Amino acid sequence: MPTPSMEDYIEQIYMLIEDKGYARVSDIAEALAVHPSSVTKMVQKLDKDKYLIYEKYRGLVLTAKGKKIGKRLVYRHELLEQFLRVIGVDEENIYEDVEGIEHHLSWNAIDRIGDLVQYFEENKERTESLQLIQKQNEENQ
């Protein structure tokens, strides 16, 4: 299993490749706000662990294992953003909140959150009812 740091890199590499068709060390460094030397070290580790294939000066490609995990990590991130929106978290807090919690939840918890999001989205009255409760709680504070 990849570490949380490895997950961040795999997720970012996956998104860059999906968006641009490639991921360069400089792109990864910029996206993660780290030094290119840090990216090179991690990319070499990810290569060793078979998440990607890295050739110095030529770039990198995700292996099937890396693509599978990358796709799942992006899904997790997007699902948690969706969940926080559904429960009424202020938009300006969502990204940082997701970054803070995504590595600390089991995949079982992620699946249950997916069920809960589906539950709310299948019937907008449920969301409206939750918003009513939130409004009442805010008024009682």
mmCIF file of C-alpha atoms in Angstrom:
data_model
loop_
_atom_site.group_PDB
_atom_site.id
_atom_site.type_symbol
_atom_site.label_atom_id
_atom_site.label_comp_id
_atom_site.label_asym_id
_atom_site.label_seq_id
_atom_site.Cartn_x
_atom_site.Cartn_y
_atom_site.Cartn_z
ATOM 1 C CA MET A 1 0.000 0.000 0.000
ATOM 2 C CA PRO A 2 1.254 3.462 -0.846
ATOM 3 C CA THR A 3 1.918 5.966 1.926
ATOM 4 C CA PRO A 4 -0.173 9.163 2.086
ATOM 5 C CA SER A 5 2.678 11.062 0.428
ATOM 6 C CA MET A 6 2.911 8.474 -2.340
ATOM 7 C CA GLU A 7 -0.856 8.720 -2.790
ATOM 8 C CA ASP A 8 -0.602 12.489 -3.267
ATOM 9 C CA TYR A 9 1.989 12.019 -6.006
ATOM 10 C CA ILE A 10 0.117 9.196 -7.749
ATOM 11 C CA GLU A 11 -3.127 11.195 -7.653
ATOM 12 C CA GLN A 12 -1.429 14.294 -9.071
ATOM 13 C CA ILE A 13 0.410 12.337 -11.770
ATOM 14 C CA TYR A 14 -2.822 10.605 -12.757
ATOM 15 C CA MET A 15 -4.662 13.948 -13.041
ATOM 16 C CA LEU A 16 -1.858 15.555 -15.048
ATOM 17 C CA ILE A 17 -1.776 12.656 -17.488
ATOM 18 C CA GLU A 18 -5.581 12.755 -17.805
ATOM 19 C CA ASP A 19 -5.565 16.525 -18.401
ATOM 20 C CA LYS A 20 -2.418 17.038 -20.478
ATOM 21 C CA GLY A 21 -1.507 13.590 -21.727
ATOM 22 C CA TYR A 22 1.779 13.653 -19.801
ATOM 23 C CA ALA A 23 3.291 14.535 -16.433
ATOM 24 C CA ARG A 24 6.713 16.151 -16.159
ATOM 25 C CA VAL A 25 8.699 16.514 -12.951
ATOM 26 C CA SER A 26 8.305 20.297 -13.168
ATOM 27 C CA ASP A 27 4.498 19.988 -13.551
ATOM 28 C CA ILE A 28 4.260 17.673 -10.558
ATOM 29 C CA ALA A 29 6.482 19.951 -8.457
ATOM 30 C CA GLU A 30 4.357 22.982 -9.310
ATOM 31 C CA ALA A 31 1.066 21.197 -8.622
ATOM 32 C CA LEU A 32 2.236 19.859 -5.249
ATOM 33 C CA ALA A 33 4.259 22.964 -4.326
ATOM 34 C CA VAL A 34 7.447 20.970 -3.744
ATOM 35 C CA HIS A 35 10.977 21.115 -5.153
ATOM 36 C CA PRO A 36 11.694 19.198 -8.359
ATOM 37 C CA SER A 37 14.381 17.225 -6.504
ATOM 38 C CA SER A 38 11.699 15.938 -4.110
ATOM 39 C CA VAL A 39 9.577 14.892 -7.067
ATOM 40 C CA THR A 40 12.505 13.050 -8.643
ATOM 41 C CA LYS A 41 13.130 11.112 -5.424
ATOM 42 C CA MET A 42 9.481 10.143 -5.083
ATOM 43 C CA VAL A 43 9.140 9.244 -8.765
ATOM 44 C CA GLN A 44 12.148 6.942 -8.416
ATOM 45 C CA LYS A 45 10.500 5.295 -5.392
ATOM 46 C CA LEU A 46 7.200 4.938 -7.266
ATOM 47 C CA ASP A 47 9.122 3.380 -10.157
ATOM 48 C CA LYS A 48 10.798 0.930 -7.782
ATOM 49 C CA ASP A 49 7.392 0.017 -6.313
ATOM 50 C CA LYS A 50 5.944 -0.500 -9.823
ATOM 51 C CA TYR A 51 3.401 2.351 -9.762
ATOM 52 C CA LEU A 52 5.065 3.995 -12.745
ATOM 53 C CA ILE A 53 7.923 3.692 -15.177
ATOM 54 C CA TYR A 54 10.414 6.548 -15.018
ATOM 55 C CA GLU A 55 13.231 7.183 -17.450
ATOM 56 C CA LYS A 56 15.490 10.115 -16.649
ATOM 57 C CA TYR A 57 15.078 12.926 -19.202
ATOM 58 C CA ARG A 58 12.308 11.029 -20.982
ATOM 59 C CA GLY A 59 9.431 11.296 -18.554
ATOM 60 C CA LEU A 60 7.165 8.817 -16.884
ATOM 61 C CA VAL A 61 4.098 6.690 -17.464
ATOM 62 C CA LEU A 62 1.827 5.051 -14.932
ATOM 63 C CA THR A 63 1.726 1.272 -14.881
ATOM 64 C CA ALA A 64 -1.638 -0.503 -14.808
ATOM 65 C CA LYS A 65 -1.242 -0.667 -11.008
ATOM 66 C CA GLY A 66 -0.524 3.086 -10.865
ATOM 67 C CA LYS A 67 -3.470 3.953 -13.119
ATOM 68 C CA LYS A 68 -5.853 1.848 -11.050
ATOM 69 C CA ILE A 69 -4.765 3.463 -7.795
ATOM 70 C CA GLY A 70 -4.648 6.936 -9.361
ATOM 71 C CA LYS A 71 -8.203 6.606 -10.607
ATOM 72 C CA ARG A 72 -9.388 5.433 -7.209
ATOM 73 C CA LEU A 73 -7.564 8.266 -5.405
ATOM 74 C CA VAL A 74 -9.152 10.869 -7.692
ATOM 75 C CA TYR A 75 -12.549 9.252 -7.070
ATOM 76 C CA ARG A 76 -11.953 9.401 -3.307
ATOM 77 C CA HIS A 77 -11.003 13.066 -3.460
ATOM 78 C CA GLU A 78 -13.984 14.015 -5.642
ATOM 79 C CA LEU A 79 -16.383 11.970 -3.515
ATOM 80 C CA LEU A 80 -15.220 13.660 -0.318
ATOM 81 C CA GLU A 81 -15.634 17.081 -1.937
ATOM 82 C CA GLN A 82 -19.137 16.076 -3.035
ATOM 83 C CA PHE A 83 -19.948 14.787 0.461
ATOM 84 C CA LEU A 84 -18.811 17.992 2.152
ATOM 85 C CA ARG A 85 -20.927 20.036 -0.289
ATOM 86 C CA VAL A 86 -23.969 17.838 0.375
ATOM 87 C CA ILE A 87 -23.672 18.311 4.126
ATOM 88 C CA GLY A 88 -23.302 22.067 3.746
ATOM 89 C CA VAL A 89 -19.616 22.760 4.368
ATOM 90 C CA ASP A 90 -18.634 26.232 3.138
ATOM 91 C CA GLU A 91 -17.030 26.047 -0.305
ATOM 92 C CA GLU A 92 -13.871 27.878 0.788
ATOM 93 C CA ASN A 93 -13.168 25.122 3.347
ATOM 94 C CA ILE A 94 -13.793 22.067 1.195
ATOM 95 C CA TYR A 95 -10.409 21.587 -0.501
ATOM 96 C CA GLU A 96 -8.382 21.934 2.700
ATOM 97 C CA ASP A 97 -10.818 19.723 4.626
ATOM 98 C CA VAL A 98 -10.574 16.982 2.008
ATOM 99 C CA GLU A 99 -6.782 17.212 2.023
ATOM 100 C CA GLY A 100 -6.893 16.868 5.806
ATOM 101 C CA ILE A 101 -9.104 13.786 5.950
ATOM 102 C CA GLU A 102 -8.674 11.789 2.752
ATOM 103 C CA HIS A 103 -5.667 9.764 3.935
ATOM 104 C CA HIS A 104 -7.236 8.936 7.293
ATOM 105 C CA LEU A 105 -10.322 7.095 6.090
ATOM 106 C CA SER A 106 -10.542 3.431 5.220
ATOM 107 C CA TRP A 107 -11.892 2.412 1.837
ATOM 108 C CA ASN A 108 -14.856 0.960 3.713
ATOM 109 C CA ALA A 109 -15.583 4.429 5.144
ATOM 110 C CA ILE A 110 -15.216 5.933 1.655
ATOM 111 C CA ASP A 111 -17.730 3.421 0.296
ATOM 112 C CA ARG A 112 -20.210 4.259 3.093
ATOM 113 C CA ILE A 113 -19.785 7.985 2.395
ATOM 114 C CA GLY A 114 -20.550 7.183 -1.241
ATOM 115 C CA ASP A 115 -23.745 5.462 -0.100
ATOM 116 C CA LEU A 116 -24.698 8.494 1.985
ATOM 117 C CA VAL A 117 -24.083 10.916 -0.888
ATOM 118 C CA GLN A 118 -26.228 8.705 -3.110
ATOM 119 C CA TYR A 119 -28.946 8.649 -0.422
ATOM 120 C CA PHE A 120 -29.090 12.453 -0.345
ATOM 121 C CA GLU A 121 -28.830 12.932 -4.096
ATOM 122 C CA GLU A 122 -31.609 10.447 -4.914
ATOM 123 C CA ASN A 123 -34.113 12.557 -3.011
ATOM 124 C CA LYS A 124 -33.603 16.323 -2.778
ATOM 125 C CA GLU A 125 -36.125 16.478 0.094
ATOM 126 C CA ARG A 126 -33.515 14.749 2.269
ATOM 127 C CA THR A 127 -31.001 17.495 1.512
ATOM 128 C CA GLU A 128 -33.601 20.170 2.175
ATOM 129 C CA SER A 129 -34.461 18.513 5.486
ATOM 130 C CA LEU A 130 -30.784 18.496 6.477
ATOM 131 C CA GLN A 131 -30.489 22.185 5.550
ATOM 132 C CA LEU A 132 -33.510 22.955 7.735
ATOM 133 C CA ILE A 133 -31.884 21.211 10.697
ATOM 134 C CA GLN A 134 -28.652 23.134 10.087
ATOM 135 C CA LYS A 135 -30.527 26.434 9.935
ATOM 136 C CA GLN A 136 -32.351 25.658 13.189
ATOM 137 C CA ASN A 137 -29.087 24.702 14.890
ATOM 138 C CA GLU A 138 -27.421 27.927 13.738
ATOM 139 C CA GLU A 139 -30.336 29.977 15.074
ATOM 140 C CA ASN A 140 -30.115 28.210 18.464
ATOM 141 C CA GLN A 141 -26.420 29.011 18.923
#
